[in-house]
Amino acid sequence: MTGLERGPERAGRPVGALAWTDCGGGFECATLRVPLAHRRPGEQVGIAVIRLPASGGAGERIGSLVVNPGGPGASGVEYARAARVVLGAEVRKRFDVVGFDPRGVGRSAPVECLSDAELDAFVALDGTPDTAGERLALEEGAKRFAEGCRRRSGRLLPHLGTVDVARDLDLLRQALGERRLTYLGKSYGTLLGAVYASLFPARVRAMVLDGALDPGGSRVRLGVEQAAGFERALRAYAEDCLAAGGCPFRSRTVGGAVQEVSGLLRRADERPLRGDGRRRVTQAVAVLGLLGPLYDRALWPELTETLRRAFQGDGALLLRNADQLTGRHDDGTYSNETEANMAVNCADGPHPRQPATYGRNAAAARERAPRFGPYLVWSSLPCAYWPHPPARGPLTAKGAAPILVIGTERDPATPYAWARRLAGELGSGVLLRYRGDGHTAYSSGSRCVDEVVEEYLVAGVAPEDGAVCPGIG
């Protein structure tokens, strides 16, 4: 990988000013023009931007708060449209809430790789190959994905890494008229924030990184650790379900319950479950259908009904959950979230180039995370065929203002250890530990977390490094 090459922190020049227009619900929208290649300004791409003006008066407004929901591939525009739900009233009073679709995502020069029908086939591929034929099919599917991205979006692919997006973010900061950046990033948005802070440490005013990604390591290793997080979440769900009653499990123990889930996945591998009348639920789709509700404790009752029906051979709810996770709409079309997710992850790397490496790691992952490990390792296989090398270096953010990093103890998608690593790697990282469940902590029901985050954003007061917020429920 190449380094981040901060240089003397010269600011790039926005290609065009923001011309705000009303786009409904009290929001204003604009397009920011940025260079496709920051090192060779010339061709431009448009970045979709939205803002909700601060609700307070002129004397109360602090500035702009830029938000990113993660993914990579999730729309920052749509996330900002939910500002009245995902941000506290005091934050909305003091800041214009600004969201943007990163390059390659949504309305910002979206990367395209496959047709809707081809995406259906790709998602349904056996993601835990047991035979030479299944492995060959998975490899061919991964090659088709990578080749489709090259053929349809070749000019974009070399410029979709997080370093490129961070430079766009600095142009957005300038276009908003902000001397320094105030930022809230969740999940992948934490990596974007960390890269920004490493490139432009003196331009950070306040930065919340919630549900932190591990800043180092290969996609394969991160896949194994993420799978272990989902295993912990599955066991936590089963424990909660058995304690509350009304569970779909025959077993009365957590170990027995998760083994029933294993049995369900084996049956789907041997004979796909009923789906929506057109698509059947393969093992890969079933895994996705389980992962979705494990992201959020509030979705556990939904998971109970999903499993109840799946144990009876009806995979319709699993299919619905998988569609939500992959960005498939009811009419059979897809958002580009799946394609953007793969493209950004492959651009950031590092990743093995030999399929055999994935196979060995998948076998090892089965020991640590038997239900989810092999699938999440193999899911990065298109990166083995990616036409461009990864380009991201170490993170430091030396000299930046205190950066608040939040880790949830039983976060299924971004394990707590990742937050600890990121806070340690950032020169000014301050770690807040939340003893709870679910993916990300702010605005998820913890009054303690919400108060810490909002005092930090508004007043710039960071908690003591290593502070702890108790869980709820």
Short mmCIF file of C-alpha atoms in Angstrom, two decimals:
data_model
loop_
_atom_site.label_atom_id
_atom_site.label_comp_id
_atom_site.label_asym_id
_atom_site.label_seq_id
_atom_site.Cartn_x
_atom_site.Cartn_y
_atom_site.Cartn_z
CA MET A 1 0.00 0.00 0.00
CA THR A 2 1.03 3.58 -0.50
CA GLY A 3 1.10 6.04 2.37
CA LEU A 4 -1.32 8.84 3.03
CA GLU A 5 1.16 11.49 1.86
CA ARG A 6 -0.06 14.42 3.94
CA GLY A 7 2.46 16.92 2.66
CA PRO A 8 2.21 20.49 3.98
CA GLU A 9 -1.59 20.32 4.36
CA ARG A 10 -2.32 22.54 1.39
CA ALA A 11 -6.04 22.82 0.90
CA GLY A 12 -7.54 21.72 -2.38
CA ARG A 13 -9.74 24.21 -4.20
CA PRO A 14 -13.42 23.34 -4.59
CA VAL A 15 -14.28 22.98 -8.25
CA GLY A 16 -17.63 24.71 -7.77
CA ALA A 17 -19.63 26.49 -5.10
CA LEU A 18 -22.65 24.92 -3.45
CA ALA A 19 -25.92 26.20 -4.89
CA TRP A 20 -28.56 25.10 -2.40
CA THR A 21 -32.11 24.35 -3.53
CA ASP A 22 -35.13 23.27 -1.53
CA CYS A 23 -35.59 19.48 -1.65
CA GLY A 24 -38.52 19.02 0.73
CA GLY A 25 -39.04 18.44 4.43
CA GLY A 26 -36.97 21.45 5.43
CA PHE A 27 -33.88 20.12 3.64
CA GLU A 28 -31.69 21.80 1.05
CA CYS A 29 -29.69 19.95 -1.62
CA ALA A 30 -26.67 20.80 -3.74
CA THR A 31 -23.95 19.20 -5.85
CA LEU A 32 -20.24 19.63 -5.11
CA ARG A 33 -17.94 19.25 -8.13
CA VAL A 34 -14.65 17.55 -7.29
CA PRO A 35 -11.76 16.17 -9.36
CA LEU A 36 -12.06 12.51 -10.32
CA ALA A 37 -8.32 12.22 -9.69
CA HIS A 38 -7.14 14.61 -6.97
CA ARG A 39 -3.56 14.45 -8.17
CA ARG A 40 -4.54 15.22 -11.77
CA PRO A 41 -7.37 17.77 -11.66
CA GLY A 42 -9.34 17.77 -14.86
CA GLU A 43 -12.28 15.42 -15.18
CA GLN A 44 -14.85 16.04 -12.47
CA VAL A 45 -17.56 14.09 -10.67
CA GLY A 46 -20.56 15.44 -8.82
CA ILE A 47 -21.01 14.73 -5.10
CA ALA A 48 -24.62 14.85 -3.88
CA VAL A 49 -24.95 16.92 -0.69
CA ILE A 50 -27.91 17.63 1.60
CA ARG A 51 -28.31 19.75 4.73
CA LEU A 52 -30.87 20.39 7.43
CA PRO A 53 -30.28 23.94 8.68
CA ALA A 54 -29.75 24.35 12.41
CA SER A 55 -33.02 24.83 14.28
CA GLY A 56 -31.56 27.37 16.70
CA GLY A 57 -31.08 31.04 16.15
CA ALA A 58 -28.00 32.67 14.65
CA GLY A 59 -26.48 33.15 18.09
CA GLU A 60 -26.83 29.44 18.91
CA ARG A 61 -25.54 27.94 15.67
CA ILE A 62 -21.99 26.56 15.88
CA GLY A 63 -21.51 25.43 12.28
CA SER A 64 -21.94 22.34 10.13
CA LEU A 65 -21.92 18.73 11.35
CA VAL A 66 -21.06 16.33 8.52
CA VAL A 67 -22.40 12.79 9.01
CA ASN A 68 -21.65 9.45 7.37
CA PRO A 69 -23.55 6.21 8.13
CA GLY A 70 -20.94 3.76 6.88
CA GLY A 71 -21.26 0.78 4.59
CA PRO A 72 -19.16 1.49 2.66
CA GLY A 73 -21.90 2.12 0.17
CA ALA A 74 -24.64 3.54 2.39
CA SER A 75 -26.12 6.86 1.36
CA GLY A 76 -25.13 9.82 3.50
CA VAL A 77 -27.93 11.81 1.90
CA GLU A 78 -30.56 9.36 3.12
CA TYR A 79 -28.92 9.18 6.55
CA ALA A 80 -29.03 12.96 6.90
CA ARG A 81 -32.73 12.89 5.95
CA ALA A 82 -33.23 10.88 9.15
CA ALA A 83 -31.48 13.57 11.23
CA ARG A 84 -34.55 14.22 13.38
CA VAL A 85 -34.40 10.57 14.50
CA VAL A 86 -30.67 9.81 14.64
CA LEU A 87 -29.43 13.07 16.20
CA GLY A 88 -30.39 14.73 19.47
CA ALA A 89 -32.37 17.98 19.55
CA GLU A 90 -29.46 19.97 21.00
CA VAL A 91 -27.17 18.86 18.18
CA ARG A 92 -29.76 19.78 15.56
CA LYS A 93 -30.26 23.16 17.22
CA ARG A 94 -26.56 24.01 17.15
CA PHE A 95 -25.48 22.52 13.80
CA ASP A 96 -26.53 22.38 10.19
CA VAL A 97 -26.66 18.62 9.62
CA VAL A 98 -24.87 17.82 6.35
CA GLY A 99 -24.81 14.47 4.58
CA PHE A 100 -23.26 13.43 1.29
CA ASP A 101 -23.12 10.36 -0.91
CA PRO A 102 -19.41 9.48 -1.20
CA ARG A 103 -18.03 9.11 -4.70
CA GLY A 104 -19.20 5.82 -6.21
CA VAL A 105 -22.30 5.72 -3.99
CA GLY A 106 -25.95 6.53 -4.64
CA ARG A 107 -26.24 9.85 -6.45
CA SER A 108 -22.49 10.53 -6.64
CA ALA A 109 -21.12 8.91 -9.81
CA PRO A 110 -22.35 5.46 -8.69
CA VAL A 111 -20.15 2.49 -9.48
CA GLU A 112 -21.93 -0.17 -11.54
CA CYS A 113 -20.84 -3.78 -11.99
CA LEU A 114 -23.72 -6.19 -12.69
CA SER A 115 -27.29 -6.16 -13.92
CA ASP A 116 -30.08 -6.75 -11.40
CA ALA A 117 -30.47 -10.36 -12.57
CA GLU A 118 -26.71 -10.90 -12.31
CA LEU A 119 -26.74 -9.48 -8.78
CA ASP A 120 -29.51 -11.90 -7.84
CA ALA A 121 -27.33 -14.77 -9.04
CA PHE A 122 -24.22 -13.39 -7.32
CA VAL A 123 -25.94 -12.97 -3.95
CA ALA A 124 -27.34 -16.51 -4.12
CA LEU A 125 -23.97 -18.17 -4.91
CA ASP A 126 -22.88 -20.77 -2.38
CA GLY A 127 -20.67 -18.69 -0.12
CA THR A 128 -19.33 -21.71 1.79
CA PRO A 129 -18.22 -24.07 -1.00
CA ASP A 130 -18.06 -27.72 0.04
CA THR A 131 -17.20 -29.26 -3.33
CA ALA A 132 -14.86 -28.49 -6.21
CA GLY A 133 -17.87 -27.56 -8.33
CA GLU A 134 -19.21 -25.08 -5.75
CA ARG A 135 -15.79 -23.54 -5.35
CA LEU A 136 -15.39 -23.16 -9.12
CA ALA A 137 -18.81 -21.51 -9.35
CA LEU A 138 -17.89 -19.08 -6.55
CA GLU A 139 -14.57 -18.22 -8.19
CA GLU A 140 -16.23 -17.65 -11.55
CA GLY A 141 -18.88 -15.48 -9.91
CA ALA A 142 -16.19 -13.40 -8.19
CA LYS A 143 -14.34 -12.97 -11.48
CA ARG A 144 -17.54 -11.86 -13.22
CA PHE A 145 -18.17 -9.30 -10.48
CA ALA A 146 -14.66 -7.81 -10.72
CA GLU A 147 -14.71 -7.85 -14.51
CA GLY A 148 -18.16 -6.26 -14.57
CA CYS A 149 -16.90 -3.42 -12.38
CA ARG A 150 -13.90 -2.91 -14.67
CA ARG A 151 -16.04 -2.97 -17.81
CA ARG A 152 -18.84 -0.71 -16.58
CA SER A 153 -16.97 1.60 -14.17
CA GLY A 154 -13.34 1.37 -15.20
CA ARG A 155 -12.63 5.10 -14.99
CA LEU A 156 -13.96 5.25 -11.41
CA LEU A 157 -12.32 2.17 -9.88
CA PRO A 158 -8.82 3.63 -9.32
CA HIS A 159 -10.37 6.60 -7.48
CA LEU A 160 -12.86 5.01 -5.06
CA GLY A 161 -10.63 4.48 -2.06
CA THR A 162 -11.19 6.12 1.30
CA VAL A 163 -8.26 8.50 0.72
CA ASP A 164 -10.11 9.91 -2.31
CA VAL A 165 -13.32 10.31 -0.30
CA ALA A 166 -11.44 12.01 2.55
CA ARG A 167 -10.07 14.57 0.11
CA ASP A 168 -13.62 15.15 -1.16
CA LEU A 169 -14.67 15.66 2.45
CA ASP A 170 -12.09 18.41 2.86
CA LEU A 171 -13.39 20.14 -0.26
CA LEU A 172 -16.88 19.88 1.23
CA ARG A 173 -15.62 21.44 4.47
CA GLN A 174 -14.29 24.39 2.50
CA ALA A 175 -17.45 24.74 0.42
CA LEU A 176 -19.48 24.86 3.65
CA GLY A 177 -17.32 27.73 4.86
CA GLU A 178 -15.95 25.82 7.85
CA ARG A 179 -12.40 26.44 9.08
CA ARG A 180 -12.36 23.06 10.79
CA LEU A 181 -14.46 19.91 10.43
CA THR A 182 -17.06 18.66 12.89
CA TYR A 183 -17.92 15.08 11.96
CA LEU A 184 -19.94 12.03 13.05
CA GLY A 185 -19.04 8.76 11.35
CA LYS A 186 -20.52 5.35 12.05
CA SER A 187 -19.08 1.96 11.06
CA TYR A 188 -17.11 2.51 7.81
CA GLY A 189 -17.64 6.21 8.46
CA THR A 190 -15.13 5.82 11.30
CA LEU A 191 -12.44 4.80 8.82
CA LEU A 192 -13.30 7.79 6.63
CA GLY A 193 -12.97 10.08 9.64
CA ALA A 194 -9.68 8.52 10.71
CA VAL A 195 -8.21 8.87 7.23
CA TYR A 196 -9.35 12.50 7.09
CA ALA A 197 -7.77 13.22 10.46
CA SER A 198 -4.51 11.60 9.33
CA LEU A 199 -4.44 13.68 6.16
CA PHE A 200 -5.59 16.94 7.74
CA PRO A 201 -5.08 16.76 11.53
CA ALA A 202 -5.12 20.52 12.05
CA ARG A 203 -8.53 20.75 10.39
CA VAL A 204 -10.36 18.61 12.94
CA ARG A 205 -12.63 20.50 15.35
CA ALA A 206 -14.52 17.49 16.78
CA MET A 207 -14.86 13.97 15.44
CA VAL A 208 -17.03 11.09 16.72
CA LEU A 209 -16.10 7.65 15.39
CA ASP A 210 -18.83 5.20 16.50
CA GLY A 211 -18.55 1.47 15.79
CA ALA A 212 -14.93 1.68 14.73
CA LEU A 213 -13.33 -0.32 11.95
CA ASP A 214 -9.94 -1.84 12.58
CA PRO A 215 -7.48 0.44 10.78
CA GLY A 216 -5.15 -2.38 9.75
CA GLY A 217 -5.07 -5.97 8.66
CA SER A 218 -6.34 -7.82 5.63
CA ARG A 219 -10.00 -8.13 4.65
CA VAL A 220 -9.73 -11.84 5.37
CA ARG A 221 -8.60 -11.33 8.98
CA LEU A 222 -11.23 -8.66 9.53
CA GLY A 223 -13.86 -11.00 8.10
CA VAL A 224 -12.95 -13.67 10.66
CA GLU A 225 -13.11 -11.20 13.55
CA GLN A 226 -16.40 -9.77 12.31
CA ALA A 227 -17.84 -13.27 12.05
CA ALA A 228 -16.87 -13.92 15.66
CA GLY A 229 -18.76 -10.74 16.57
CA PHE A 230 -21.91 -12.01 14.88
CA GLU A 231 -21.51 -15.33 16.67
CA ARG A 232 -21.45 -13.46 19.99
CA ALA A 233 -24.53 -11.52 18.94
CA LEU A 234 -26.35 -14.74 17.99
CA ARG A 235 -25.60 -16.25 21.39
CA ALA A 236 -26.69 -13.03 23.14
CA TYR A 237 -29.94 -13.10 21.15
CA ALA A 238 -30.54 -16.76 22.01
CA GLU A 239 -29.88 -16.12 25.71
CA ASP A 240 -32.30 -13.19 25.72
CA CYS A 241 -34.93 -15.13 23.78
CA LEU A 242 -34.78 -18.16 26.06
CA ALA A 243 -35.04 -15.95 29.14
CA ALA A 244 -38.06 -14.09 27.78
CA GLY A 245 -39.90 -17.13 26.44
CA GLY A 246 -41.82 -17.60 23.23
CA CYS A 247 -38.71 -18.76 21.36
CA PRO A 248 -38.73 -20.85 18.18
CA PHE A 249 -36.08 -23.18 19.59
CA ARG A 250 -36.79 -26.69 20.84
CA SER A 251 -33.65 -26.60 22.97
CA ARG A 252 -33.68 -24.80 26.32
CA THR A 253 -29.94 -23.95 26.26
CA VAL A 254 -28.01 -21.33 24.34
CA GLY A 255 -25.66 -23.97 22.94
CA GLY A 256 -28.57 -26.05 21.74
CA ALA A 257 -30.28 -23.03 20.19
CA VAL A 258 -27.27 -22.00 18.09
CA GLN A 259 -26.87 -25.61 16.96
CA GLU A 260 -30.45 -25.46 15.67
CA VAL A 261 -29.43 -22.43 13.63
CA SER A 262 -26.50 -24.46 12.28
CA GLY A 263 -28.93 -27.19 11.28
CA LEU A 264 -31.12 -24.67 9.48
CA LEU A 265 -28.15 -23.43 7.45
CA ARG A 266 -27.12 -27.00 6.56
CA ARG A 267 -30.62 -27.76 5.31
CA ALA A 268 -30.64 -24.60 3.21
CA ASP A 269 -27.31 -25.67 1.73
CA GLU A 270 -28.70 -29.07 0.77
CA ARG A 271 -32.12 -27.89 -0.34
CA PRO A 272 -32.98 -24.17 -0.53
CA LEU A 273 -35.99 -22.98 1.44
CA ARG A 274 -39.14 -21.51 -0.06
CA GLY A 275 -38.73 -17.82 -0.83
CA ASP A 276 -40.99 -15.37 -2.62
CA GLY A 277 -42.28 -17.68 -5.35
CA ARG A 278 -39.55 -16.66 -7.78
CA ARG A 279 -36.38 -16.96 -5.72
CA ARG A 280 -35.47 -19.68 -3.28
CA VAL A 281 -33.42 -19.18 -0.13
CA THR A 282 -29.95 -20.66 -0.52
CA GLN A 283 -27.56 -21.01 2.38
CA ALA A 284 -25.88 -17.71 1.41
CA VAL A 285 -29.21 -15.88 1.41
CA ALA A 286 -30.10 -17.48 4.74
CA VAL A 287 -26.84 -16.25 6.27
CA LEU A 288 -27.56 -12.71 5.06
CA GLY A 289 -31.10 -13.01 6.39
CA LEU A 290 -29.72 -13.80 9.85
CA LEU A 291 -27.00 -11.16 9.83
CA GLY A 292 -29.42 -8.29 9.19
CA PRO A 293 -31.47 -8.53 12.41
CA LEU A 294 -28.34 -9.22 14.47
CA TYR A 295 -27.13 -5.67 13.82
CA ASP A 296 -29.67 -4.16 16.19
CA ARG A 297 -31.11 -5.47 19.46
CA ALA A 298 -34.41 -3.77 18.55
CA LEU A 299 -34.70 -6.24 15.66
CA TRP A 300 -34.41 -9.35 17.83
CA PRO A 301 -38.20 -9.90 17.97
CA GLU A 302 -38.18 -9.79 14.17
CA LEU A 303 -35.41 -12.41 14.19
CA THR A 304 -37.58 -14.64 16.37
CA GLU A 305 -40.39 -14.63 13.79
CA THR A 306 -37.88 -15.07 10.96
CA LEU A 307 -36.47 -18.19 12.60
CA ARG A 308 -39.91 -19.53 13.54
CA ARG A 309 -40.96 -19.51 9.90
CA ALA A 310 -37.60 -20.71 8.59
CA PHE A 311 -37.64 -23.76 10.85
CA GLN A 312 -40.94 -24.63 9.16
CA GLY A 313 -39.36 -24.38 5.72
CA ASP A 314 -40.58 -20.86 4.92
CA GLY A 315 -37.63 -18.60 4.08
CA ALA A 316 -39.62 -15.54 2.98
CA LEU A 317 -38.52 -13.40 5.93
CA LEU A 318 -34.92 -14.49 5.54
CA LEU A 319 -35.15 -13.40 1.91
CA ARG A 320 -36.66 -10.06 2.88
CA ASN A 321 -33.89 -9.45 5.44
CA ALA A 322 -31.24 -10.35 2.87
CA ASP A 323 -32.79 -7.96 0.35
CA GLN A 324 -32.66 -5.14 2.88
CA LEU A 325 -29.00 -5.86 3.58
CA THR A 326 -28.01 -6.00 -0.10
CA GLY A 327 -30.10 -3.03 -1.23
CA ARG A 328 -32.60 -4.99 -3.34
CA HIS A 329 -35.94 -3.26 -3.84
CA ASP A 330 -39.38 -4.88 -4.07
CA ASP A 331 -39.42 -4.41 -7.86
CA GLY A 332 -36.25 -6.47 -8.26
CA THR A 333 -33.90 -3.54 -8.84
CA TYR A 334 -30.90 -2.88 -6.64
CA SER A 335 -29.38 0.25 -5.20
CA ASN A 336 -25.66 0.23 -5.87
CA GLU A 337 -24.81 -0.42 -2.22
CA THR A 338 -23.52 -3.97 -2.80
CA GLU A 339 -21.34 -2.88 -5.72
CA ALA A 340 -20.02 0.21 -3.93
CA ASN A 341 -19.30 -1.81 -0.79
CA MET A 342 -17.16 -4.27 -2.72
CA ALA A 343 -15.44 -1.60 -4.80
CA VAL A 344 -14.39 0.50 -1.80
CA ASN A 345 -13.29 -2.50 0.25
CA CYS A 346 -11.21 -3.84 -2.63
CA ALA A 347 -9.73 -0.39 -3.24
CA ASP A 348 -8.69 -0.05 0.39
CA GLY A 349 -7.33 -3.62 0.86
CA PRO A 350 -5.08 -5.38 1.50
CA HIS A 351 -6.48 -8.67 0.25
CA PRO A 352 -5.04 -12.03 -0.87
CA ARG A 353 -4.70 -12.54 -4.62
CA GLN A 354 -4.89 -16.36 -4.52
CA PRO A 355 -8.28 -18.09 -4.03
CA ALA A 356 -6.55 -20.89 -2.14
CA THR A 357 -5.71 -18.41 0.62
CA TYR A 358 -9.42 -17.70 1.10
CA GLY A 359 -10.09 -21.42 1.33
CA ARG A 360 -7.50 -21.97 4.03
CA ASN A 361 -8.73 -19.01 6.04
CA ALA A 362 -12.36 -20.06 5.64
CA ALA A 363 -11.51 -23.47 7.10
CA ALA A 364 -9.78 -21.83 10.06
CA ALA A 365 -12.68 -19.40 10.49
CA ARG A 366 -15.11 -22.31 10.82
CA GLU A 367 -13.46 -23.21 14.12
CA ARG A 368 -13.91 -19.72 15.57
CA ALA A 369 -17.23 -18.76 13.97
CA PRO A 370 -18.89 -21.89 12.55
CA ARG A 371 -22.08 -20.25 11.30
CA PHE A 372 -20.70 -17.05 9.80
CA GLY A 373 -16.91 -17.37 9.50
CA PRO A 374 -16.51 -19.20 6.17
CA TYR A 375 -19.14 -17.05 4.46
CA LEU A 376 -17.59 -13.73 5.53
CA VAL A 377 -14.10 -14.86 4.51
CA TRP A 378 -15.23 -16.00 1.05
CA SER A 379 -17.35 -12.84 0.60
CA SER A 380 -14.21 -10.81 -0.21
CA LEU A 381 -13.16 -13.12 -3.07
CA PRO A 382 -13.85 -10.56 -5.86
CA CYS A 383 -10.96 -8.54 -4.41
CA ALA A 384 -8.61 -11.34 -5.51
CA TYR A 385 -9.39 -10.38 -9.11
CA TRP A 386 -9.53 -6.62 -8.64
CA PRO A 387 -7.87 -4.70 -11.49
CA HIS A 388 -6.18 -2.10 -9.26
CA PRO A 389 -3.93 -2.43 -6.18
CA PRO A 390 -5.10 -1.06 -2.82
CA ALA A 391 -3.92 2.38 -1.77
CA ARG A 392 -4.17 3.29 1.90
CA GLY A 393 -1.44 3.66 4.49
CA PRO A 394 -1.15 3.85 8.28
CA LEU A 395 -3.25 6.25 10.32
CA THR A 396 -1.86 8.61 12.95
CA ALA A 397 -3.77 11.93 13.14
CA LYS A 398 -0.84 13.35 15.10
CA GLY A 399 -1.66 16.87 16.22
CA ALA A 400 -5.42 16.58 15.81
CA ALA A 401 -7.89 17.71 18.46
CA PRO A 402 -9.22 14.88 20.69
CA ILE A 403 -11.11 12.33 18.58
CA LEU A 404 -13.89 10.39 20.35
CA VAL A 405 -13.87 6.68 19.44
CA ILE A 406 -16.84 4.62 20.67
CA GLY A 407 -16.79 0.84 20.96
CA THR A 408 -19.76 -1.32 21.94
CA GLU A 409 -18.80 -4.46 23.85
CA ARG A 410 -21.09 -6.80 21.91
CA ASP A 411 -21.18 -4.97 18.58
CA PRO A 412 -21.68 -7.74 16.01
CA ALA A 413 -20.27 -5.95 12.95
CA THR A 414 -17.39 -3.93 14.42
CA PRO A 415 -16.03 -5.77 17.47
CA TYR A 416 -15.01 -3.72 20.50
CA ALA A 417 -11.36 -4.65 19.99
CA TRP A 418 -11.40 -2.66 16.76
CA ALA A 419 -12.38 0.53 18.59
CA ARG A 420 -9.59 -0.03 21.08
CA ARG A 421 -7.08 -0.48 18.25
CA LEU A 422 -8.24 2.59 16.36
CA ALA A 423 -8.19 4.81 19.46
CA GLY A 424 -4.68 3.58 20.18
CA GLU A 425 -3.43 4.21 16.66
CA LEU A 426 -4.80 7.74 16.44
CA GLY A 427 -2.51 10.15 18.19
CA SER A 428 -5.40 11.93 19.91
CA GLY A 429 -7.90 9.07 20.17
CA VAL A 430 -10.14 8.99 23.28
CA LEU A 431 -11.96 5.69 23.84
CA LEU A 432 -15.51 5.42 25.20
CA ARG A 433 -16.63 1.89 26.05
CA TYR A 434 -20.33 1.04 25.90
CA ARG A 435 -21.34 -2.14 27.72
CA GLY A 436 -24.21 -2.95 25.38
CA ASP A 437 -25.45 -4.79 22.29
CA GLY A 438 -25.92 -3.72 18.70
CA HIS A 439 -23.99 -2.01 15.97
CA THR A 440 -22.96 1.53 17.04
CA ALA A 441 -24.01 3.23 20.25
CA TYR A 442 -24.99 6.87 19.75
CA SER A 443 -28.75 7.45 19.49
CA SER A 444 -29.41 3.77 20.20
CA GLY A 445 -31.04 4.11 23.60
CA SER A 446 -28.11 4.84 25.93
CA ARG A 447 -28.61 8.17 27.68
CA CYS A 448 -25.03 7.99 28.90
CA VAL A 449 -23.55 7.66 25.41
CA ASP A 450 -25.83 10.35 24.01
CA GLU A 451 -24.87 12.84 26.71
CA VAL A 452 -21.14 12.19 26.23
CA VAL A 453 -21.36 12.57 22.46
CA GLU A 454 -23.47 15.72 22.54
CA GLU A 455 -21.36 17.48 25.15
CA TYR A 456 -18.31 16.68 23.06
CA LEU A 457 -19.83 17.90 19.78
CA VAL A 458 -21.34 21.07 21.22
CA ALA A 459 -18.81 22.11 23.86
CA GLY A 460 -15.73 20.23 22.66
CA VAL A 461 -15.41 18.43 26.02
CA ALA A 462 -14.11 14.89 25.54
CA PRO A 463 -14.52 12.23 28.25
CA GLU A 464 -11.61 10.67 30.05
CA ASP A 465 -9.90 8.09 27.87
CA GLY A 466 -11.31 4.65 28.76
CA ALA A 467 -14.60 6.00 30.17
CA VAL A 468 -17.44 3.46 30.36
CA CYS A 469 -21.18 3.75 29.77
CA PRO A 470 -23.39 0.98 31.22
CA GLY A 471 -25.67 -1.10 29.03
CA ILE A 472 -29.45 -0.84 29.00
CA GLY A 473 -32.22 -3.37 29.45
#
